[in-house]
Structure formats: C-alpha cells, structure tokens
Amino acid sequence: DEKIWAHSGDSHLMEPEDLWTSRLPKRLADRAPRSERGEKYEILYIDGQQFDRQLNDFMDAMRPPGFKDLKIRLQDLDQEGVRSQLAFPSMGFWTCNIRDPELEKAVARAWNDWAMEDIMGVQNRIFAPAIVPLMDVKNAVAEAERAAEMGFKALYFPCGIDDDRAWGLDIWEPLWATAEELGLPLTFHIGTGGENVVYRGPGGAVVNYMETTYPGMRVITHLVAGGALDRHPDLKVLVAEGGAGWVPAIGDRMDEAYRQHGMFVRPRLSRLPSEIIRQQVYASFQHDISAVQIIQDTDYHNVLWGDDYPHLEGTYGHTQETLHTIFDGVDQAIRDRVLRGSFEELFPTMAA
Ligand SMILES: CC(C)(COP(=O)(O)O)[C@@H](O)C(=O)NCCC(=O)NCCSC(=O)[C@]1(C)CCC[C@@]2(C)[C@@H]3[C@@H]4C[C@@H]5C[C@]3(C[C@]5(C)O4)[C@H](O)C[C@@H]21
Ligand SMILES: [Mn+2]
C-alpha cells in the first residue's frame, strides 16, 4: 500500500515536569498544576485542589518513542505519515481548573512561552494553540493579543465551563471579536473543563468515553444559537477529538428548533444554524468511519483527521492501517479535504 500523508488536527504536547517551576516565582509555581504517581491513580494538584486522575496503567500505556523527545517525535511523525500537527496541551488542560485569576494568567502565559520557545521555535511541523486565562475575559483578550504577536495561530479552549460562564453568554463577546480580528480559530478539545469519570457502573469505560464527547456538541450549540458565530462570520471553531458525524446532525436539529420554536428564538440569526455550522465549524476524529461517510450526503466538509498522538485514543503504531481502512476507495476530493484541506483552511500558514 502506498503511504498516505496527513495533517493531524488533534495531537498533544507532553510538558516537562519543571515547566512552571522553572518559569514562575515559587509562590505561584507551588500552586501550578502538578501530578504525582499515586497507588492506583495519577494524583493532580492544582492551586490547592486535589484530583485523582487517570489510572497509572492507562497513562503508562501510551508511550511512543517521541513521547518526550521532540527530535524522536518528528521521526514518529514520518513513520506514521503525519506531516503537521496541531498539538494541544496535556498538563496545560488543567489551567481552566484554576480559580485565582492571577495564578491562571501566570500559568497560561508560562505555558505559551514554553510552547513557543521550546516547541514552535525549534521546528515547523508541530504547533500549539495558545492557552488563554478564562477567569477574567480581559486577561483572555490580552493573552490572545500577546499570543498572536508571538506567532500563535490558534487559541485553546476547554469544552466544559461553569453554567454562569457558558460559551453562549455575551461575557465572551470581547474575546470572540479579538479572535476574529486576529484570525485565530477557537480550538476546543473534548475531555476538559469537567469530570471525566462520571459513572462507575457496568460499561463505565465506554460510558465515560461518550460522556466526555457530549460537551463538544454543547459548545457548538451555544456558539451557534447564542449568535457568537453569526456575529463573527470569519471566526472558525474546531472541536477536537469528538468525532465529526454528529456535526451536520445537530445542524438539522438546531434548524428544526429555530423554525418550529421560532416564537421563542432570541437572538434571531442572519443564517440558519446549519449554514453557520457548514461555514464556520470544524471537527476532528481518529478512527471513526461515519466522520467521512457523512461528507458526501450532508455537504458538511469541515472534517479533520487527528492522530491524538501520543494518547491511547490515537493511532500511533497503526496510522497507515487506519487511514487505508477509512480512505481506500473514498473519493479523492474528500480524502484530500479530510487529510489536508480542512487543516490548511483552518491554519493556512502552519502546514509544513
Ligand atoms: C473503568 C472506570 C469506570 C472504573 O472507575 P474507577 O476508576 O475504578 O473509579 C473508570 O476508571 C474509567 O472510565 N476508565 C477509563 C479511562 C478514563 O479515564 N476514561 C475517562 C473518559 S475518556 C477521557 O477522559 C478522555 C477524553 C479520553 C482518554 C484520555 C483523557 C483521559 C486525557 C488523558 C489523561 C488526562 C485527561 C485527558 C487529558 C490528559 C492529560 O490526557 C482528557 O482530559 C480526557 C481524556
Ligand atoms: Mn486529543
């Protein structure tokens, strides 16, 4: 089989242990996200809060050679057939659990400085979205402007957020306006901003996997129905690692709501929800078959493949097998769109 080359819209950076201790004054570094190996769980400490997280064997299971070595990682990419990667945080995901605005701002800034200096500054295939502090939207706007100045080409957001700060609320308007003006896509990653293990009964692993996916749909529902994307037509949004088959489906449901419950709808939109979704919403998957099958029939094209490197949910070690399974026999235009086109449309200057 000929090698299939792809960009990945969903990968991860693995931060060094001393990312924050080496960059922040001790009084802040001591409260930055830190993980320790517990008996059965990895234990996370964030600004004095403690979270029992992922099972150790679960975390140990993902160990591609380039896990923590950028040079080897680039060899992993060549081996797997991955050209460029949008690489999300790992420990940086927990920044959104920080409740102190000053600490959150310092932790986000330090992460961005590290990502720019140690990753993006030394090669051109792997790039990260910038983390913005969310406790105070003014801090988010300032960090988005600083990040754009530094050369970042996307902003990272957690899917989960408190109800009183829901993504559809107008409190975020200054940030959406700034992101649109700076040409920075909003890249939301699933499994963030909330509890990941919410059910421990039969089928728990599969149930929890699905439960971390639904918030991605909620993000899109709020940004579309709340008017944010309608007000900012050049703003693009990616939901990473949540699959893509659901995107046109919620477009239909939202159109039905918009029409059948029109008497209750506020704000009115200048386009139907499904049109806003087709023009501004992108989604990534790893192994899904449906993510590609829906493109032909629904005319929804903003689908990106992602390797989710180095996570277990990703394709490291079986990328070519996965890409051949999904794309052999698929229309070349669809294959090009999903493997490269959507990515290059979202990040025009980042595709190596
Ligand atoms: C089998 C049970 C029910 C037994 O319960 P017990 O632990 O005995 O009380 C439970 O252990 C379970 O569900 N285990 C399956 C593994 C798991 O933790 N599933 C969570 C849902 S999936 C998930 O949260 C994703 C979205 C996908 C897997 C990687 C994931 C955990 C990553 C991993 C771990 C950590 C969390 C993180 C970013 C991070 C830095 O990388 C995302 O926030 C989130 C993400
Ligand atoms: Mn991922």
Short mmCIF file of C-alpha atoms and ligand atoms in Angstrom, two decimals:
data_model
loop_
_atom_site.label_atom_id
_atom_site.label_comp_id
_atom_site.label_asym_id
_atom_site.label_seq_id
_atom_site.Cartn_x
_atom_site.Cartn_y
_atom_site.Cartn_z
CA ASP A 1 0.00 0.00 0.00
CA GLU A 2 1.21 3.47 -0.83
CA LYS A 3 1.85 5.69 2.20
CA ILE A 4 -0.94 8.15 2.97
CA TRP A 5 0.30 11.51 4.29
CA ALA A 6 -1.96 13.59 6.55
CA HIS A 7 -2.01 16.61 8.84
CA SER A 8 -3.29 15.97 12.36
CA GLY A 9 -5.80 18.43 13.83
CA ASP A 10 -5.59 16.75 17.23
CA SER A 11 -2.24 15.89 18.84
CA HIS A 12 -0.73 16.68 22.23
CA LEU A 13 2.41 18.18 23.70
CA MET A 14 3.80 16.48 26.79
CA GLU A 15 5.07 19.21 29.10
CA PRO A 16 8.34 18.86 31.04
CA GLU A 17 7.93 18.36 34.81
CA ASP A 18 9.53 21.74 35.52
CA LEU A 19 7.55 23.83 33.03
CA TRP A 20 6.00 26.06 35.69
CA THR A 21 8.59 25.64 38.48
CA SER A 22 11.29 26.86 36.11
CA ARG A 23 9.29 29.80 34.77
CA LEU A 24 7.21 31.12 37.67
CA PRO A 25 8.15 32.65 41.02
CA LYS A 26 7.94 29.98 43.75
CA ARG A 27 4.82 31.49 45.35
CA LEU A 28 2.97 30.79 42.08
CA ALA A 29 4.85 27.70 40.88
CA ASP A 30 3.86 25.83 44.06
CA ARG A 31 0.20 26.24 43.07
CA ALA A 32 0.58 25.44 39.35
CA PRO A 33 -0.74 22.08 38.05
CA ARG A 34 1.43 19.22 39.28
CA SER A 35 0.95 15.46 39.00
CA GLU A 36 2.25 12.68 41.23
CA ARG A 37 2.01 8.94 40.85
CA GLY A 38 -0.40 7.57 43.42
CA GLU A 39 -1.12 3.94 44.28
CA LYS A 40 -3.67 3.34 41.51
CA TYR A 41 -4.20 6.84 40.13
CA GLU A 42 -2.14 9.74 38.98
CA ILE A 43 -2.87 12.48 41.54
CA LEU A 44 -3.19 16.05 40.27
CA TYR A 45 -2.65 19.08 42.50
CA ILE A 46 -3.96 22.37 41.14
CA ASP A 47 -3.92 25.56 43.24
CA GLY A 48 -4.51 23.58 46.39
CA GLN A 49 -7.22 21.33 44.89
CA GLN A 50 -6.51 17.60 44.53
CA PHE A 51 -7.89 15.43 41.70
CA ASP A 52 -7.41 11.65 41.43
CA ARG A 53 -6.97 11.23 37.73
CA GLN A 54 -6.18 8.66 35.13
CA LEU A 55 -5.26 5.16 36.13
CA ASN A 56 -1.49 4.73 36.14
CA ASP A 57 -1.52 1.75 33.77
CA PHE A 58 -3.75 3.81 31.47
CA MET A 59 -1.19 6.62 31.45
CA ASP A 60 1.74 4.19 31.14
CA ALA A 61 0.13 2.50 28.13
CA MET A 62 0.79 5.48 25.87
CA ARG A 63 4.50 5.62 25.24
CA PRO A 64 5.53 6.33 21.62
CA PRO A 65 9.31 6.85 21.43
CA GLY A 66 8.88 10.59 20.82
CA PHE A 67 6.66 10.91 23.93
CA LYS A 68 9.02 13.44 25.49
CA ASP A 69 11.71 13.98 22.85
CA LEU A 70 10.88 16.35 20.01
CA LYS A 71 13.55 15.02 17.61
CA ILE A 72 12.30 11.46 18.03
CA ARG A 73 8.72 12.69 17.82
CA LEU A 74 9.42 14.07 14.33
CA GLN A 75 10.67 10.60 13.36
CA ASP A 76 7.44 9.14 14.78
CA LEU A 77 5.52 11.53 12.54
CA ASP A 78 7.46 10.44 9.45
CA GLN A 79 6.98 6.79 10.36
CA GLU A 80 3.21 7.24 10.81
CA GLY A 81 2.73 9.51 7.76
CA VAL A 82 1.87 12.71 9.64
CA ARG A 83 3.10 15.98 8.09
CA SER A 84 1.98 18.65 10.58
CA GLN A 85 0.26 18.54 13.97
CA LEU A 86 -1.90 20.96 15.90
CA ALA A 87 -0.66 19.89 19.34
CA PHE A 88 -2.89 20.58 22.34
CA PRO A 89 -1.73 20.84 25.94
CA SER A 90 -1.64 17.88 28.31
CA MET A 91 -0.98 19.21 31.81
CA GLY A 92 -1.93 22.59 30.40
CA PHE A 93 -5.51 21.29 30.14
CA TRP A 94 -5.86 21.82 33.87
CA THR A 95 -5.26 25.59 33.67
CA CYS A 96 -9.05 26.01 33.44
CA ASN A 97 -9.42 24.42 36.91
CA ILE A 98 -7.55 27.37 38.48
CA ARG A 99 -9.92 29.79 40.21
CA ASP A 100 -7.41 32.55 41.06
CA PRO A 101 -7.26 34.91 38.03
CA GLU A 102 -3.67 35.98 38.72
CA LEU A 103 -2.40 32.38 39.04
CA GLU A 104 -4.35 31.30 35.95
CA LYS A 105 -2.89 34.20 33.95
CA ALA A 106 0.68 33.35 35.03
CA VAL A 107 0.22 29.61 34.36
CA ALA A 108 -1.24 30.26 30.89
CA ARG A 109 1.48 32.76 29.95
CA ALA A 110 4.24 30.38 31.06
CA TRP A 111 2.73 27.53 29.07
CA ASN A 112 2.52 29.72 25.96
CA ASP A 113 6.10 30.94 26.38
CA TRP A 114 7.31 27.32 26.71
CA ALA A 115 5.29 26.14 23.68
CA MET A 116 6.67 28.98 21.55
CA GLU A 117 10.29 28.79 22.72
CA ASP A 118 10.82 25.05 23.12
CA ILE A 119 8.47 23.58 20.53
CA MET A 120 7.36 26.01 17.81
CA GLY A 121 10.64 27.94 17.86
CA VAL A 122 12.76 24.89 17.00
CA GLN A 123 10.78 23.17 14.20
CA ASN A 124 7.92 23.96 11.83
CA ARG A 125 5.68 20.88 11.74
CA ILE A 126 4.20 20.83 15.24
CA PHE A 127 2.41 23.90 16.55
CA ALA A 128 0.27 24.56 19.60
CA PRO A 129 -2.82 26.66 20.25
CA ALA A 130 -2.26 29.30 22.93
CA ILE A 131 -3.95 28.88 26.33
CA VAL A 132 -5.93 31.95 27.42
CA PRO A 133 -6.89 32.62 31.08
CA LEU A 134 -10.67 32.33 31.42
CA MET A 135 -11.46 33.66 34.90
CA ASP A 136 -11.40 37.24 33.58
CA VAL A 137 -12.21 37.86 29.91
CA LYS A 138 -9.93 40.93 29.90
CA ASN A 139 -7.00 38.62 30.70
CA ALA A 140 -8.12 36.28 27.90
CA VAL A 141 -8.20 39.15 25.38
CA ALA A 142 -4.76 40.40 26.47
CA GLU A 143 -3.20 36.93 26.23
CA ALA A 144 -4.83 36.31 22.83
CA GLU A 145 -3.26 39.56 21.56
CA ARG A 146 0.12 38.64 23.06
CA ALA A 147 -0.07 35.15 21.59
CA ALA A 148 -0.92 36.45 18.11
CA GLU A 149 2.06 38.80 18.38
CA MET A 150 4.29 35.82 19.29
CA GLY A 151 3.14 33.84 16.25
CA PHE A 152 0.41 31.55 17.63
CA LYS A 153 -2.21 30.63 15.02
CA ALA A 154 -4.98 29.24 17.26
CA LEU A 155 -6.46 29.58 20.75
CA TYR A 156 -7.18 26.58 23.01
CA PHE A 157 -10.44 26.25 24.98
CA PRO A 158 -11.81 23.56 27.32
CA CYS A 159 -15.29 22.28 26.39
CA GLY A 160 -16.59 22.20 29.97
CA ILE A 161 -17.28 25.53 31.70
CA ASP A 162 -19.48 26.63 34.61
CA ASP A 163 -23.10 27.43 33.70
CA ASP A 164 -22.68 31.08 34.72
CA ARG A 165 -19.83 31.38 32.19
CA ALA A 166 -21.43 29.30 29.41
CA TRP A 167 -19.85 29.86 25.99
CA GLY A 168 -23.07 31.36 24.54
CA LEU A 169 -23.14 34.24 27.06
CA ASP A 170 -22.25 37.77 25.98
CA ILE A 171 -19.44 37.99 28.56
CA TRP A 172 -17.18 36.35 25.91
CA GLU A 173 -18.01 38.84 23.14
CA PRO A 174 -14.74 40.84 23.50
CA LEU A 175 -12.75 37.61 23.15
CA TRP A 176 -14.66 36.40 20.08
CA ALA A 177 -14.25 39.82 18.45
CA THR A 178 -10.50 39.78 19.17
CA ALA A 179 -10.05 36.20 17.93
CA GLU A 180 -11.88 37.03 14.68
CA GLU A 181 -9.87 40.22 14.21
CA LEU A 182 -6.58 38.35 14.79
CA GLY A 183 -7.64 35.45 12.55
CA LEU A 184 -7.23 32.93 15.39
CA PRO A 185 -9.53 29.87 15.25
CA LEU A 186 -11.04 28.72 18.56
CA THR A 187 -9.88 25.13 19.09
CA PHE A 188 -11.89 23.31 21.78
CA HIS A 189 -10.67 19.90 22.96
CA ILE A 190 -13.06 17.36 24.49
CA GLY A 191 -12.50 15.80 27.94
CA THR A 192 -11.63 19.13 29.52
CA GLY A 193 -13.22 21.53 31.99
CA GLY A 194 -15.16 18.91 33.89
CA GLU A 195 -15.12 15.48 35.46
CA ASN A 196 -14.02 12.71 33.06
CA VAL A 197 -15.13 9.73 35.12
CA VAL A 198 -18.78 10.39 35.93
CA TYR A 199 -20.15 6.83 36.07
CA ARG A 200 -18.63 3.71 37.58
CA GLY A 201 -21.28 1.13 36.82
CA PRO A 202 -21.33 -1.53 34.10
CA GLY A 203 -19.88 -0.23 30.82
CA GLY A 204 -18.17 2.64 32.65
CA ALA A 205 -15.19 2.96 30.33
CA VAL A 206 -17.41 3.31 27.26
CA VAL A 207 -19.99 5.47 29.04
CA ASN A 208 -17.30 7.86 30.34
CA TYR A 209 -15.69 8.00 26.89
CA MET A 210 -19.03 9.12 25.44
CA GLU A 211 -19.75 11.48 28.35
CA THR A 212 -16.54 13.40 27.56
CA THR A 213 -17.74 13.80 23.95
CA TYR A 214 -21.14 15.44 24.55
CA PRO A 215 -19.73 18.77 25.87
CA GLY A 216 -18.21 19.37 22.40
CA MET A 217 -21.73 19.38 21.00
CA ARG A 218 -22.86 21.78 23.75
CA VAL A 219 -20.05 24.22 22.85
CA ILE A 220 -21.21 24.35 19.22
CA THR A 221 -24.87 24.64 20.22
CA HIS A 222 -24.09 27.68 22.41
CA LEU A 223 -21.77 29.40 19.92
CA VAL A 224 -24.28 28.94 17.07
CA ALA A 225 -27.61 29.55 18.85
CA GLY A 226 -26.19 32.34 21.05
CA GLY A 227 -25.18 34.27 17.94
CA ALA A 228 -21.40 34.44 18.51
CA LEU A 229 -20.54 32.79 15.19
CA ASP A 230 -23.31 34.69 13.36
CA ARG A 231 -21.89 37.99 14.65
CA HIS A 232 -18.34 36.97 13.68
CA PRO A 233 -18.60 35.20 10.29
CA ASP A 234 -14.81 34.99 9.89
CA LEU A 235 -14.39 33.22 13.24
CA LYS A 236 -13.79 29.46 12.90
CA VAL A 237 -14.21 26.85 15.62
CA LEU A 238 -12.72 23.36 15.87
CA VAL A 239 -13.94 20.68 18.27
CA ALA A 240 -11.03 18.24 18.52
CA GLU A 241 -11.30 14.52 19.35
CA GLY A 242 -15.08 14.48 19.47
CA GLY A 243 -15.70 12.79 16.11
CA ALA A 244 -17.49 14.57 13.24
CA GLY A 245 -20.59 12.59 12.25
CA TRP A 246 -22.67 14.49 14.82
CA VAL A 247 -21.96 17.94 13.37
CA PRO A 248 -24.45 18.03 10.46
CA ALA A 249 -26.92 16.11 12.63
CA ILE A 250 -27.06 18.83 15.28
CA GLY A 251 -27.30 21.36 12.44
CA ASP A 252 -30.57 19.75 11.40
CA ARG A 253 -31.86 19.62 14.97
CA MET A 254 -30.96 23.29 15.55
CA ASP A 255 -32.69 24.30 12.29
CA GLU A 256 -35.80 22.48 13.44
CA ALA A 257 -35.66 24.25 16.80
CA TYR A 258 -35.04 27.59 15.10
CA ARG A 259 -38.05 27.16 12.79
CA GLN A 260 -40.56 25.22 14.90
CA HIS A 261 -39.88 27.19 18.07
CA GLY A 262 -39.26 30.43 16.19
CA MET A 263 -41.59 32.37 18.50
CA PHE A 264 -39.17 31.75 21.37
CA VAL A 265 -35.89 32.22 19.45
CA ARG A 266 -33.55 35.02 20.56
CA PRO A 267 -31.28 36.27 19.07
CA ARG A 268 -32.58 35.88 15.54
CA LEU A 269 -29.72 34.78 13.27
CA SER A 270 -28.87 36.05 9.79
CA ARG A 271 -28.27 32.43 8.65
CA LEU A 272 -29.78 29.11 9.65
CA PRO A 273 -27.79 27.24 12.32
CA SER A 274 -26.89 24.54 9.76
CA GLU A 275 -25.47 27.20 7.41
CA ILE A 276 -23.37 28.72 10.20
CA ILE A 277 -22.12 25.23 11.05
CA ARG A 278 -21.22 24.48 7.41
CA GLN A 279 -19.28 27.73 7.12
CA GLN A 280 -17.54 28.02 10.49
CA VAL A 281 -17.50 24.77 12.49
CA TYR A 282 -14.80 22.09 12.13
CA ALA A 283 -14.44 18.74 13.90
CA SER A 284 -11.75 16.06 14.21
CA PHE A 285 -11.86 12.28 14.62
CA GLN A 286 -9.27 9.47 14.83
CA HIS A 287 -10.79 6.13 13.83
CA ASP A 288 -14.43 6.98 13.03
CA ILE A 289 -15.90 5.68 9.77
CA SER A 290 -19.00 7.87 9.95
CA ALA A 291 -16.87 11.08 10.03
CA VAL A 292 -16.06 10.55 6.34
CA GLN A 293 -19.28 8.84 5.27
CA ILE A 294 -21.45 11.86 6.19
CA ILE A 295 -19.50 14.31 4.00
CA GLN A 296 -20.91 13.17 0.65
CA ASP A 297 -24.56 13.16 1.72
CA THR A 298 -24.72 16.15 4.06
CA ASP A 299 -22.42 18.54 2.18
CA TYR A 300 -20.65 19.14 5.53
CA HIS A 301 -16.92 19.28 4.63
CA ASN A 302 -15.11 20.74 7.66
CA VAL A 303 -13.81 17.38 8.83
CA LEU A 304 -10.21 16.88 10.00
CA TRP A 305 -8.44 13.67 10.85
CA GLY A 306 -6.32 13.66 14.04
CA ASP A 307 -3.70 11.20 15.35
CA ASP A 308 -4.25 12.16 19.00
CA TYR A 309 -0.52 11.49 19.48
CA PRO A 310 0.60 10.17 21.97
CA HIS A 311 -2.71 9.15 23.53
CA LEU A 312 -4.20 5.68 23.61
CA GLU A 313 -7.27 7.02 21.76
CA GLY A 314 -4.98 7.91 18.86
CA THR A 315 -3.49 5.98 16.00
CA TYR A 316 0.26 5.81 16.83
CA GLY A 317 1.52 2.43 15.65
CA HIS A 318 -1.44 1.84 13.36
CA THR A 319 -1.90 5.14 11.49
CA GLN A 320 -1.39 3.82 7.96
CA GLU A 321 -3.66 0.85 8.63
CA THR A 322 -6.32 3.24 9.97
CA LEU A 323 -6.03 5.69 7.07
CA HIS A 324 -6.22 2.89 4.50
CA THR A 325 -9.23 1.35 6.24
CA ILE A 326 -11.07 4.67 6.25
CA PHE A 327 -9.97 6.17 2.92
CA ASP A 328 -9.28 3.36 0.45
CA GLY A 329 -11.93 3.72 -2.23
CA VAL A 330 -13.08 7.13 -0.98
CA ASP A 331 -13.43 9.97 -3.50
CA GLN A 332 -10.03 11.71 -3.84
CA ALA A 333 -11.53 15.18 -3.20
CA ILE A 334 -12.99 14.02 0.13
CA ARG A 335 -9.73 12.26 1.07
CA ASP A 336 -7.69 15.43 0.32
CA ARG A 337 -10.14 17.59 2.24
CA VAL A 338 -10.09 15.46 5.41
CA LEU A 339 -6.37 14.63 5.40
CA ARG A 340 -5.09 18.10 4.47
CA GLY A 341 -7.59 20.62 3.08
CA SER A 342 -9.64 21.33 6.21
CA PHE A 343 -6.43 21.68 8.25
CA GLU A 344 -4.85 24.07 5.72
CA GLU A 345 -8.05 26.11 5.63
CA LEU A 346 -8.01 26.48 9.43
CA PHE A 347 -4.24 27.07 9.71
CA PRO A 348 -3.13 28.47 6.32
CA THR A 349 0.40 29.31 7.43
CA MET A 350 1.09 26.23 9.54
CA ALA A 351 1.01 23.31 7.15
CA ALA A 352 4.59 22.20 6.52
C1 LIG B 1 -13.44 1.98 34.31
C2 LIG B 1 -13.86 3.04 35.26
C3 LIG B 1 -15.33 3.37 35.13
C4 LIG B 1 -13.61 2.49 36.67
O1 LIG B 1 -13.84 3.51 37.60
P1 LIG B 1 -12.75 3.75 38.78
O2 LIG B 1 -11.60 4.45 38.09
O3 LIG B 1 -12.35 2.37 39.29
O4 LIG B 1 -13.44 4.59 39.82
C5 LIG B 1 -13.03 4.35 35.05
O5 LIG B 1 -11.70 4.17 35.54
C6 LIG B 1 -12.93 4.69 33.56
O6 LIG B 1 -13.87 5.13 32.94
N1 LIG B 1 -11.69 4.45 32.97
C7 LIG B 1 -11.47 4.61 31.54
C8 LIG B 1 -10.36 5.66 31.29
C9 LIG B 1 -10.86 7.04 31.65
O7 LIG B 1 -10.30 7.71 32.50
N2 LIG B 1 -11.92 7.49 30.95
C10 LIG B 1 -12.47 8.84 31.17
C11 LIG B 1 -13.26 9.24 29.91
S1 LIG B 1 -12.18 9.36 28.49
C12 LIG B 1 -11.34 10.82 28.74
O8 LIG B 1 -11.48 11.43 29.77
C13 LIG B 1 -10.51 11.38 27.59
C14 LIG B 1 -11.45 12.27 26.77
C15 LIG B 1 -10.00 10.30 26.67
C16 LIG B 1 -8.89 9.48 27.27
C17 LIG B 1 -7.68 10.40 27.61
C18 LIG B 1 -8.11 11.52 28.59
C19 LIG B 1 -8.44 10.85 29.93
C20 LIG B 1 -6.95 12.52 28.70
C21 LIG B 1 -5.57 11.98 29.21
C22 LIG B 1 -5.48 11.90 30.71
C23 LIG B 1 -5.61 13.35 31.09
C24 LIG B 1 -7.14 13.62 30.94
C25 LIG B 1 -7.26 13.81 29.46
C26 LIG B 1 -6.10 14.78 29.23
C27 LIG B 1 -4.97 14.09 29.88
C28 LIG B 1 -3.80 14.97 30.25
O9 LIG B 1 -4.61 13.03 28.99
C29 LIG B 1 -8.54 14.40 28.98
O10 LIG B 1 -8.87 15.48 29.80
C30 LIG B 1 -9.69 13.39 28.96
C31 LIG B 1 -9.32 12.24 28.04
MN MN B 2 -6.62 14.69 21.83
#
